[in-house]
mmCIF file of C-alpha atoms and ligand atoms in Angstrom:
data_model
loop_
_atom_site.group_PDB
_atom_site.id
_atom_site.type_symbol
_atom_site.label_atom_id
_atom_site.label_comp_id
_atom_site.label_asym_id
_atom_site.label_seq_id
_atom_site.Cartn_x
_atom_site.Cartn_y
_atom_site.Cartn_z
ATOM 1 C CA MET A 960 97.092 119.571 63.777
ATOM 2 C CA SER A 961 95.697 118.736 67.220
ATOM 3 C CA VAL A 962 95.217 115.884 69.668
ATOM 4 C CA LEU A 963 91.646 114.569 69.842
ATOM 5 C CA VAL A 964 90.647 112.675 72.992
ATOM 6 C CA PHE A 965 87.500 110.573 72.890
ATOM 7 C CA ALA A 966 85.836 111.384 76.228
ATOM 8 C CA GLU A 967 84.127 108.100 77.069
ATOM 9 C CA THR A 968 81.016 108.007 79.241
ATOM 10 C CA ILE A 969 78.714 105.428 80.791
ATOM 11 C CA LYS A 970 75.086 106.539 80.727
ATOM 12 C CA GLY A 971 76.272 110.102 80.052
ATOM 13 C CA LYS A 972 78.694 110.217 82.994
ATOM 14 C CA PHE A 973 82.453 110.465 82.654
ATOM 15 C CA LYS A 974 84.745 107.789 84.013
ATOM 16 C CA LYS A 975 88.033 108.307 85.828
ATOM 17 C CA ALA A 976 89.748 106.732 82.814
ATOM 18 C CA THR A 977 88.370 109.574 80.685
ATOM 19 C CA PHE A 978 89.953 112.226 82.912
ATOM 20 C CA GLU A 979 93.200 110.263 82.721
ATOM 21 C CA ALA A 980 92.997 110.162 78.907
ATOM 22 C CA VAL A 981 92.363 113.934 78.791
ATOM 23 C CA THR A 982 95.331 114.557 81.128
ATOM 24 C CA TYR A 983 97.452 112.397 78.833
ATOM 25 C CA GLY A 984 96.106 114.174 75.733
ATOM 26 C CA ARG A 985 96.973 117.575 77.226
ATOM 27 C CA LYS A 986 100.563 116.524 77.997
ATOM 28 C CA LEU A 987 100.917 115.058 74.519
ATOM 29 C CA ALA A 988 99.473 118.222 72.958
ATOM 30 C CA ASP A 989 101.974 120.299 74.959
ATOM 31 C CA ALA A 990 104.822 118.150 73.647
ATOM 32 C CA LEU A 991 103.523 118.692 70.104
ATOM 33 C CA SER A 992 102.768 122.406 70.751
ATOM 34 C CA THR A 993 99.160 121.973 69.777
ATOM 35 C CA ASP A 994 95.603 121.855 71.184
ATOM 36 C CA CYS A 995 93.985 119.072 73.168
ATOM 37 C CA ILE A 996 90.368 118.649 72.043
ATOM 38 C CA ALA A 997 87.954 116.477 74.040
ATOM 39 C CA LEU A 998 85.095 114.913 72.097
ATOM 40 C CA CYS A 999 81.889 113.821 73.862
ATOM 41 C CA LEU A 1000 79.209 111.833 72.055
ATOM 42 C CA GLY A 1001 75.504 111.885 72.927
ATOM 43 C CA ASP A 1002 73.910 113.435 76.005
ATOM 44 C CA VAL A 1003 76.544 113.937 78.685
ATOM 45 C CA THR A 1004 76.690 115.720 82.025
ATOM 46 C CA GLY A 1005 79.634 117.753 83.324
ATOM 47 C CA ALA A 1006 81.492 118.005 80.007
ATOM 48 C CA GLU A 1007 82.805 121.462 80.943
ATOM 49 C CA ASP A 1008 84.890 119.759 83.674
ATOM 50 C CA LEU A 1009 87.075 118.195 80.974
ATOM 51 C CA GLY A 1010 88.753 121.604 80.825
ATOM 52 C CA ILE A 1011 90.002 121.030 84.369
ATOM 53 C CA TYR A 1012 91.961 118.005 83.163
ATOM 54 C CA GLY A 1013 93.502 119.903 80.279
ATOM 55 C CA ALA A 1014 91.085 120.019 77.331
ATOM 56 C CA SER A 1015 91.558 123.320 75.523
ATOM 57 C CA LYS A 1016 88.371 122.727 73.499
ATOM 58 C CA ILE A 1017 85.362 120.550 74.374
ATOM 59 C CA LEU A 1018 83.152 119.351 71.533
ATOM 60 C CA ASN A 1019 79.865 117.493 71.775
ATOM 61 C CA VAL A 1020 78.045 115.735 68.950
ATOM 62 C CA LYS A 1021 74.448 115.152 70.046
ATOM 63 C CA ASP A 1022 72.175 112.559 68.505
ATOM 64 C CA ASP A 1023 69.897 109.953 70.093
ATOM 65 C CA ALA A 1024 71.870 107.243 68.287
ATOM 66 C CA LEU A 1025 74.980 108.299 70.238
ATOM 67 C CA ASN A 1026 73.420 107.803 73.660
ATOM 68 C CA HIS A 1027 74.471 104.137 73.644
ATOM 69 C CA PHE A 1028 77.883 102.891 72.630
ATOM 70 C CA ASP A 1029 77.896 101.485 69.106
ATOM 71 C CA SER A 1030 81.398 100.956 67.789
ATOM 72 C CA GLN A 1031 80.487 101.392 64.109
ATOM 73 C CA ILE A 1032 78.623 104.665 64.612
ATOM 74 C CA TYR A 1033 81.186 105.985 67.093
ATOM 75 C CA THR A 1034 84.029 105.126 64.683
ATOM 76 C CA SER A 1035 82.341 107.063 61.907
ATOM 77 C CA VAL A 1036 81.667 110.137 64.051
ATOM 78 C CA ILE A 1037 85.102 110.221 65.706
ATOM 79 C CA ALA A 1038 86.788 109.927 62.290
ATOM 80 C CA GLN A 1039 84.642 112.765 60.921
ATOM 81 C CA VAL A 1040 85.451 115.030 63.874
ATOM 82 C CA ALA A 1041 89.147 114.160 63.539
ATOM 83 C CA GLY A 1042 88.877 115.411 59.945
ATOM 84 C CA GLN A 1043 86.938 118.563 60.897
ATOM 85 C CA THR A 1044 89.488 119.453 63.605
ATOM 86 C CA SER A 1045 92.579 118.367 61.628
ATOM 87 C CA SER A 1046 93.507 116.030 64.464
ATOM 88 C CA ASP A 1047 96.535 113.879 63.799
ATOM 89 C CA VAL A 1048 96.491 111.933 67.046
ATOM 90 C CA ILE A 1049 93.402 110.264 68.511
ATOM 91 C CA VAL A 1050 93.608 109.190 72.159
ATOM 92 C CA LEU A 1051 91.205 106.583 73.569
ATOM 93 C CA SER A 1052 90.946 104.907 76.966
ATOM 94 C CA HIS A 1053 92.045 101.252 76.846
ATOM 95 C CA SER A 1054 88.580 100.222 78.039
ATOM 96 C CA ALA A 1055 86.262 97.629 76.482
ATOM 97 C CA ASN A 1056 84.858 100.409 74.284
ATOM 98 C CA GLY A 1057 88.315 101.788 73.470
ATOM 99 C CA LYS A 1058 89.495 98.298 72.489
ATOM 100 C CA SER A 1059 86.607 97.910 70.077
ATOM 101 C CA LEU A 1060 87.192 101.362 68.571
ATOM 102 C CA ILE A 1061 90.943 101.352 68.055
ATOM 103 C CA GLY A 1062 91.073 98.759 65.262
ATOM 104 C CA ARG A 1063 88.072 100.218 63.451
ATOM 105 C CA LEU A 1064 89.408 103.768 63.665
ATOM 106 C CA SER A 1065 92.800 102.637 62.512
ATOM 107 C CA VAL A 1066 91.316 101.067 59.367
ATOM 108 C CA LYS A 1067 88.856 103.906 58.725
ATOM 109 C CA MET A 1068 91.530 106.614 59.013
ATOM 110 C CA ASN A 1069 94.369 104.596 57.529
ATOM 111 C CA ALA A 1070 96.186 105.362 60.765
ATOM 112 C CA GLY A 1071 98.848 103.401 62.598
ATOM 113 C CA SER A 1072 97.715 102.399 66.066
ATOM 114 C CA VAL A 1073 99.168 101.139 69.324
ATOM 115 C CA SER A 1074 96.830 99.885 72.035
ATOM 116 C CA GLY A 1075 97.430 99.860 75.779
ATOM 117 C CA VAL A 1076 100.247 102.423 75.922
ATOM 118 C CA ASN A 1077 101.461 103.445 79.352
ATOM 119 C CA ALA A 1078 103.631 106.512 78.731
ATOM 120 C CA LEU A 1079 103.835 109.580 76.538
ATOM 121 C CA PRO A 1080 105.331 109.025 73.096
ATOM 122 C CA ASN A 1081 108.713 110.308 72.153
ATOM 123 C CA VAL A 1082 107.871 113.013 69.608
ATOM 124 C CA ASP A 1083 111.405 114.154 68.965
ATOM 125 C CA GLY A 1084 111.520 113.699 65.195
ATOM 126 C CA SER A 1085 109.489 110.468 65.340
ATOM 127 C CA PHE A 1086 106.392 109.208 67.153
ATOM 128 C CA SER A 1087 107.514 106.257 69.269
ATOM 129 C CA VAL A 1088 105.416 104.913 72.057
ATOM 130 C CA SER A 1089 105.957 102.059 74.513
ATOM 131 C CA LYS A 1090 103.681 99.418 75.981
ATOM 132 C CA GLY A 1091 104.053 96.319 78.147
ATOM 133 C CA VAL A 1092 104.419 93.025 76.297
ATOM 134 C CA PHE A 1093 104.817 89.343 77.251
ATOM 135 C CA SER A 1094 102.370 89.687 80.129
ATOM 136 C CA GLY A 1095 104.085 92.816 81.387
ATOM 137 C CA LYS A 1096 107.540 91.198 81.573
ATOM 138 C CA ALA A 1097 109.024 93.564 78.997
ATOM 139 C CA PHE A 1098 108.354 96.834 77.241
ATOM 140 C CA ALA A 1099 108.280 97.270 73.480
ATOM 141 C CA THR A 1100 108.588 100.593 71.693
ATOM 142 C CA TYR A 1101 106.643 101.123 68.477
ATOM 143 C CA GLU A 1102 107.136 103.909 65.993
ATOM 144 C CA ILE A 1103 103.955 105.018 64.219
ATOM 145 C CA ILE A 1104 104.882 106.310 60.788
ATOM 146 C CA THR A 1105 101.460 107.218 59.366
ATOM 147 C CA ALA A 1106 100.282 110.839 59.336
ATOM 148 C CA GLN A 1107 97.354 110.027 61.606
ATOM 149 C CA LYS A 1108 97.795 107.942 64.718
ATOM 150 C CA VAL A 1109 95.460 106.235 67.177
ATOM 151 C CA ILE A 1110 96.545 105.186 70.653
ATOM 152 C CA SER A 1111 94.698 103.816 73.657
ATOM 153 C CA LEU A 1112 95.902 104.528 77.184
ATOM 154 C CA MET A 1113 96.081 101.760 79.776
ATOM 155 C CA GLY A 1114 94.002 102.713 82.830
ATOM 156 C CA ASN A 1115 95.830 103.841 85.998
ATOM 157 C CA SER A 1116 99.119 104.106 84.085
ATOM 158 C CA PHE A 1117 99.407 107.865 83.776
ATOM 159 C CA GLY A 1118 97.296 109.408 86.530
ATOM 160 C CA VAL A 1119 94.726 112.182 86.569
ATOM 161 C CA GLN A 1120 95.927 115.764 86.977
ATOM 162 C CA GLU A 1121 94.120 119.068 87.200
ATOM 163 C CA LEU A 1122 95.762 121.191 84.534
ATOM 164 C CA GLY A 1123 93.249 123.963 83.845
ATOM 165 C CA SER A 1124 89.770 125.221 84.596
ATOM 166 C CA ALA A 1125 86.260 124.300 83.469
ATOM 167 C CA GLY A 1126 85.725 125.017 79.775
ATOM 168 C CA THR A 1127 82.861 125.790 77.435
ATOM 169 C CA VAL A 1128 81.160 123.005 75.533
ATOM 170 C CA GLU A 1129 80.596 123.563 71.823
ATOM 171 C CA THR A 1130 77.925 121.462 70.133
ATOM 172 C CA ILE A 1131 78.951 120.433 66.634
ATOM 173 C CA SER A 1132 77.236 118.352 63.995
ATOM 174 C CA ALA A 1133 78.352 115.224 62.210
ATOM 175 C CA ASP A 1134 76.717 112.746 59.896
ATOM 176 C CA VAL A 1135 75.484 109.960 62.206
ATOM 177 C CA PRO A 1136 74.981 106.746 60.228
ATOM 178 C CA ALA A 1137 72.046 104.417 60.882
ATOM 179 C CA SER A 1138 72.797 101.736 63.435
ATOM 180 C CA ARG A 1139 72.672 98.055 62.600
ATOM 181 C CA LEU A 1140 72.001 97.329 66.272
ATOM 182 C CA THR A 1141 69.059 97.859 68.580
ATOM 183 C CA VAL A 1142 70.025 98.350 72.220
ATOM 184 C CA THR A 1143 67.281 96.843 74.352
ATOM 185 C CA GLU A 1144 68.837 97.276 77.785
ATOM 186 C CA VAL A 1145 72.008 98.634 79.385
ATOM 187 C CA GLN A 1146 72.990 97.258 82.792
ATOM 188 C CA VAL A 1147 75.592 99.213 84.717
ATOM 189 C CA SER A 1148 76.781 97.689 87.990
ATOM 190 C CA GLU A 1149 76.297 100.313 90.665
ATOM 191 C CA GLY A 1150 78.354 100.987 93.750
ATOM 192 C CA THR A 1151 81.923 99.837 93.351
ATOM 193 C CA VAL A 1152 84.585 101.306 91.087
ATOM 194 C CA PRO A 1153 84.961 99.220 87.884
ATOM 195 C CA LEU A 1154 88.007 96.925 88.008
ATOM 196 C CA PRO A 1155 90.076 98.671 85.294
ATOM 197 C CA GLU A 1156 89.879 101.923 87.287
ATOM 198 C CA ALA A 1157 90.040 100.502 90.800
ATOM 199 C CA GLU A 1158 92.898 101.591 93.056
ATOM 200 C CA LEU A 1159 92.162 98.953 95.705
ATOM 201 C CA VAL A 1160 91.272 95.380 94.762
ATOM 202 C CA VAL A 1161 90.521 92.375 96.972
ATOM 203 C CA SER A 1162 90.693 89.186 94.944
ATOM 204 C CA ALA A 1163 90.163 85.536 95.806
ATOM 205 C CA GLY A 1164 90.686 82.161 94.213
ATOM 206 C CA ARG A 1165 89.900 78.494 94.480
ATOM 207 C CA GLY A 1166 91.329 78.419 98.011
ATOM 208 C CA MET A 1167 87.936 79.848 99.076
ATOM 209 C CA LYS A 1168 86.453 76.337 98.563
ATOM 210 C CA GLY A 1169 83.058 77.642 97.396
ATOM 211 C CA PRO A 1170 80.924 80.719 96.684
ATOM 212 C CA GLU A 1171 79.225 80.486 100.072
ATOM 213 C CA ASN A 1172 82.474 81.604 101.736
ATOM 214 C CA TRP A 1173 82.823 84.944 99.904
ATOM 215 C CA GLY A 1174 81.307 86.926 102.802
ATOM 216 C CA ILE A 1175 84.749 87.559 104.332
ATOM 217 C CA ILE A 1176 86.091 88.816 100.988
ATOM 218 C CA GLU A 1177 83.161 91.191 100.485
ATOM 219 C CA GLU A 1178 83.560 92.338 104.066
ATOM 220 C CA MET A 1179 87.222 93.209 103.493
ATOM 221 C CA ALA A 1180 86.343 95.011 100.253
ATOM 222 C CA ASP A 1181 83.625 96.983 102.072
ATOM 223 C CA ILE A 1182 85.970 98.046 104.868
ATOM 224 C CA LEU A 1183 88.668 99.168 102.400
ATOM 225 C CA GLY A 1184 86.298 100.603 99.794
ATOM 226 C CA ALA A 1185 87.860 98.126 97.350
ATOM 227 C CA THR A 1186 86.561 96.363 94.261
ATOM 228 C CA THR A 1187 86.357 92.545 94.277
ATOM 229 C CA ALA A 1188 88.071 90.324 91.707
ATOM 230 C CA CYS A 1189 88.709 86.603 91.279
ATOM 231 C CA SER A 1190 90.804 84.018 89.466
ATOM 232 C CA ARG A 1191 89.562 82.437 86.268
ATOM 233 C CA PRO A 1192 88.491 79.011 87.632
ATOM 234 C CA VAL A 1193 86.352 80.827 90.183
ATOM 235 C CA ALA A 1194 84.490 82.687 87.438
ATOM 236 C CA ASP A 1195 84.377 79.564 85.233
ATOM 237 C CA SER A 1196 82.722 77.657 88.104
ATOM 238 C CA ASP A 1197 80.163 80.470 88.487
ATOM 239 C CA TRP A 1198 81.288 81.124 92.031
ATOM 240 C CA ARG A 1199 81.681 84.788 91.008
ATOM 241 C CA PRO A 1200 80.501 86.825 87.981
ATOM 242 C CA HIS A 1201 82.729 86.784 84.911
ATOM 243 C CA HIS A 1202 83.347 90.527 85.022
ATOM 244 C CA GLU A 1203 85.469 89.905 88.158
ATOM 245 C CA HIS A 1204 87.903 87.588 86.346
ATOM 246 C CA VAL A 1205 91.385 89.115 86.159
ATOM 247 C CA GLY A 1206 94.411 87.811 84.293
ATOM 248 C CA GLN A 1207 95.651 87.071 80.824
ATOM 249 C CA THR A 1208 92.208 86.120 79.550
ATOM 250 C CA GLY A 1209 90.353 88.436 81.924
ATOM 251 C CA ILE A 1210 90.752 92.081 82.840
ATOM 252 C CA ALA A 1211 94.247 93.541 83.229
ATOM 253 C CA ILE A 1212 94.399 95.871 86.223
ATOM 254 C CA ARG A 1213 96.926 98.286 87.777
ATOM 255 C CA PRO A 1214 95.618 99.131 91.251
ATOM 256 C CA ASN A 1215 97.704 100.684 94.019
ATOM 257 C CA LEU A 1216 96.903 97.659 96.207
ATOM 258 C CA TYR A 1217 96.036 94.099 95.120
ATOM 259 C CA ILE A 1218 95.209 91.614 97.880
ATOM 260 C CA ALA A 1219 95.271 88.032 96.554
ATOM 261 C CA ILE A 1220 93.593 85.497 98.838
ATOM 262 C CA GLY A 1221 93.772 81.744 98.175
ATOM 263 C CA ILE A 1222 95.162 82.288 94.657
ATOM 264 C CA SER A 1223 98.189 80.235 93.589
ATOM 265 C CA GLY A 1224 99.706 82.914 91.313
ATOM 266 C CA ALA A 1225 99.780 81.045 88.000
ATOM 267 C CA ILE A 1226 101.527 82.961 85.214
ATOM 268 C CA GLN A 1227 98.198 83.555 83.442
ATOM 269 C CA HIS A 1228 96.774 85.183 86.578
ATOM 270 C CA LEU A 1229 99.897 87.262 87.188
ATOM 271 C CA ALA A 1230 99.747 88.546 83.606
ATOM 272 C CA GLY A 1231 96.744 90.670 84.526
ATOM 273 C CA VAL A 1232 97.772 91.857 87.984
ATOM 274 C CA ASN A 1233 101.549 92.138 88.164
ATOM 275 C CA ASN A 1234 101.485 95.849 87.377
ATOM 276 C CA SER A 1235 99.785 96.464 90.736
ATOM 277 C CA LYS A 1236 101.906 98.797 92.871
ATOM 278 C CA VAL A 1237 101.632 96.752 96.085
ATOM 279 C CA ILE A 1238 100.672 93.058 96.117
ATOM 280 C CA VAL A 1239 99.657 91.295 99.339
ATOM 281 C CA VAL A 1240 99.361 87.503 99.137
ATOM 282 C CA ILE A 1241 97.546 85.321 101.662
ATOM 283 C CA ASN A 1242 98.095 81.612 101.028
ATOM 284 C CA LYS A 1243 98.538 78.571 103.257
ATOM 285 C CA ASP A 1244 101.199 77.096 100.979
ATOM 286 C CA PRO A 1245 104.589 78.805 101.523
ATOM 287 C CA GLU A 1246 105.666 77.493 98.100
ATOM 288 C CA ALA A 1247 102.758 79.173 96.253
ATOM 289 C CA PRO A 1248 104.278 80.968 93.210
ATOM 290 C CA PHE A 1249 102.396 84.171 94.047
ATOM 291 C CA PHE A 1250 104.775 84.858 96.948
ATOM 292 C CA LYS A 1251 107.554 85.552 94.400
ATOM 293 C CA ALA A 1252 105.519 88.486 93.038
ATOM 294 C CA ALA A 1253 104.315 89.683 96.458
ATOM 295 C CA THR A 1254 105.316 92.884 98.211
ATOM 296 C CA TYR A 1255 103.988 91.407 101.470
ATOM 297 C CA GLY A 1256 102.985 87.809 102.121
ATOM 298 C CA ILE A 1257 101.068 86.044 104.874
ATOM 299 C CA VAL A 1258 101.448 82.262 105.080
ATOM 300 C CA GLY A 1259 98.318 80.972 106.775
ATOM 301 C CA ASP A 1260 94.821 79.590 106.442
ATOM 302 C CA LEU A 1261 92.696 82.310 104.868
ATOM 303 C CA PHE A 1262 89.695 81.319 106.990
ATOM 304 C CA ASP A 1263 91.759 82.251 110.031
ATOM 305 C CA VAL A 1264 93.766 85.192 108.605
ATOM 306 C CA VAL A 1265 91.063 87.129 106.722
ATOM 307 C CA PRO A 1266 88.537 87.487 109.595
ATOM 308 C CA ARG A 1267 91.366 88.621 111.885
ATOM 309 C CA LEU A 1268 92.598 91.120 109.275
ATOM 310 C CA ASN A 1269 89.042 92.426 108.851
ATOM 311 C CA ASP A 1270 88.775 92.976 112.620
ATOM 312 C CA ALA A 1271 92.084 94.859 112.608
ATOM 313 C CA LEU A 1272 91.193 96.940 109.516
ATOM 314 C CA ARG A 1273 87.855 97.950 110.993
ATOM 315 C CA LYS A 1274 89.726 99.712 113.813
ATOM 316 C CA PHE A 1275 91.462 102.152 111.414
HETATM 317 P P1 FAD B 1668 94.432 77.050 92.407
HETATM 318 O O1 FAD B 1668 95.535 76.938 91.436
HETATM 319 O O2 FAD B 1668 93.656 75.827 92.734
HETATM 320 O O3 FAD B 1668 95.057 77.668 93.727
HETATM 321 C C1 FAD B 1668 94.375 77.807 94.928
HETATM 322 C C2 FAD B 1668 95.355 78.358 95.950
HETATM 323 O O4 FAD B 1668 94.685 78.544 97.168
HETATM 324 C C3 FAD B 1668 96.556 77.443 96.213
HETATM 325 O O5 FAD B 1668 97.759 78.174 96.082
HETATM 326 C C4 FAD B 1668 96.338 76.984 97.648
HETATM 327 O O6 FAD B 1668 97.572 76.832 98.363
HETATM 328 C C5 FAD B 1668 95.537 78.127 98.210
HETATM 329 N N1 FAD B 1668 94.682 77.716 99.325
HETATM 330 C C6 FAD B 1668 93.852 76.641 99.374
HETATM 331 N N2 FAD B 1668 93.197 76.629 100.549
HETATM 332 C C7 FAD B 1668 93.641 77.697 101.248
HETATM 333 C C8 FAD B 1668 93.347 78.217 102.537
HETATM 334 N N3 FAD B 1668 92.447 77.626 103.354
HETATM 335 N N4 FAD B 1668 93.996 79.334 102.963
HETATM 336 C C9 FAD B 1668 94.911 79.953 102.154
HETATM 337 N N5 FAD B 1668 95.222 79.506 100.905
HETATM 338 C C10 FAD B 1668 94.589 78.401 100.480
HETATM 339 N N6 FAD B 1668 93.763 82.140 85.529
HETATM 340 C C11 FAD B 1668 93.423 83.366 85.975
HETATM 341 O O7 FAD B 1668 93.267 83.601 87.173
HETATM 342 N N7 FAD B 1668 93.223 84.376 85.062
HETATM 343 C C12 FAD B 1668 93.371 84.218 83.728
HETATM 344 O O8 FAD B 1668 93.164 85.157 82.962
HETATM 345 C C13 FAD B 1668 93.748 82.931 83.256
HETATM 346 N N8 FAD B 1668 93.928 82.713 81.932
HETATM 347 C C14 FAD B 1668 94.334 81.476 81.514
HETATM 348 C C15 FAD B 1668 94.606 81.273 80.161
HETATM 349 C C16 FAD B 1668 95.040 80.034 79.727
HETATM 350 C C17 FAD B 1668 95.309 79.838 78.265
HETATM 351 C C18 FAD B 1668 95.213 78.982 80.655
HETATM 352 C C19 FAD B 1668 95.712 77.633 80.192
HETATM 353 C C20 FAD B 1668 94.964 79.174 81.981
HETATM 354 C C21 FAD B 1668 94.503 80.422 82.450
HETATM 355 N N9 FAD B 1668 94.241 80.643 83.786
HETATM 356 C C22 FAD B 1668 93.909 81.902 84.219
HETATM 357 C C23 FAD B 1668 94.245 79.555 84.780
HETATM 358 C C24 FAD B 1668 95.546 79.493 85.568
HETATM 359 O O9 FAD B 1668 96.503 78.740 84.871
HETATM 360 C C25 FAD B 1668 95.323 78.851 86.958
HETATM 361 O O10 FAD B 1668 94.784 77.569 86.768
HETATM 362 C C26 FAD B 1668 94.375 79.645 87.855
HETATM 363 O O11 FAD B 1668 94.812 80.993 87.940
HETATM 364 C C27 FAD B 1668 94.352 79.038 89.240
HETATM 365 O O12 FAD B 1668 93.359 79.655 90.001
HETATM 366 P P2 FAD B 1668 93.496 79.683 91.572
HETATM 367 O O13 FAD B 1668 94.814 80.196 91.977
HETATM 368 O O14 FAD B 1668 92.269 80.336 92.091
HETATM 369 O O15 FAD B 1668 93.342 78.128 91.957
#
């Protein structure tokens, strides 16, 4: 019996969410008095570092077909390795890839699954794990009663900890099925931290009036080293790319700081951002619903407030 963590990569490089999942896997393995095994698929760099975050064993299945994410192939290989290592619990990141794996793995392994967990399970005689429900307004606790279990960890919910030292990577083999897909191109946006992992987010809404005004938002994000986000109508109007859309139907985020500029704070928007640790709202309407969720609020015209804030922030 062991805990198997799928160590997700993008173009062979590990993400912060992967280190968080390994940290989580280690703590869970400690609670179960077992090993935490990290599994890397395809060509990866720096896999030995997974030991620093708590992996007691680091396994790598290498095959050209594993160099691009393919949920069917990955499901097959992860399930095989879970069998080879007698792993009862599989931990995934609650990323786009993790979301597409969890259901497939659950079916393939006949395992109960809970997605988007934010805390360690209670393993005292049962296996009960909690997650946010109703747009983060409540928590529900689920007991998984199957022998094998699959869970995905919500990003930024547990934290990354250094719990050990660099390990040794063992290459193992698995039967890699033929893909039904041909990957023609992979585009990875360079520079900023992806939204699900971002600790600082500057986000703007329809109050910006048009895409031509986003310079002040990008400027603030540059000064803070933050990632930019937007409300849904902004993405729907093509003012900003769809991958910036946060909320119930967009990406759910948990940054340390969320600055919401010219966003009303509709319930569907809040659903994706109200787990942020500090929320700063800038809106000219004092009755904007977002102020109820704000840690700090500035009532004012964003075209006046944001440039002045940028000037002040630049001095730090
Ligand atoms: P608006 O509601 O138009 O608000 C603009 C705000 O800017 C106002 O509060 C206004 O006071 C302020 N403002 C205007 N000018 C200025 C200025 N000069 N200075 C300062 N403030 C100014 N929305 C999401 O964001 N994410 C989702 O995932 C999402 N999912 C949805 C799912 C469903 C099923 C439905 C029905 C809706 C969903 N929506 C979602 C849409 C949501 O209901 C709101 O319509 C949307 O969030 C509003 O976007 P907004 O705040 O940018 O625009």
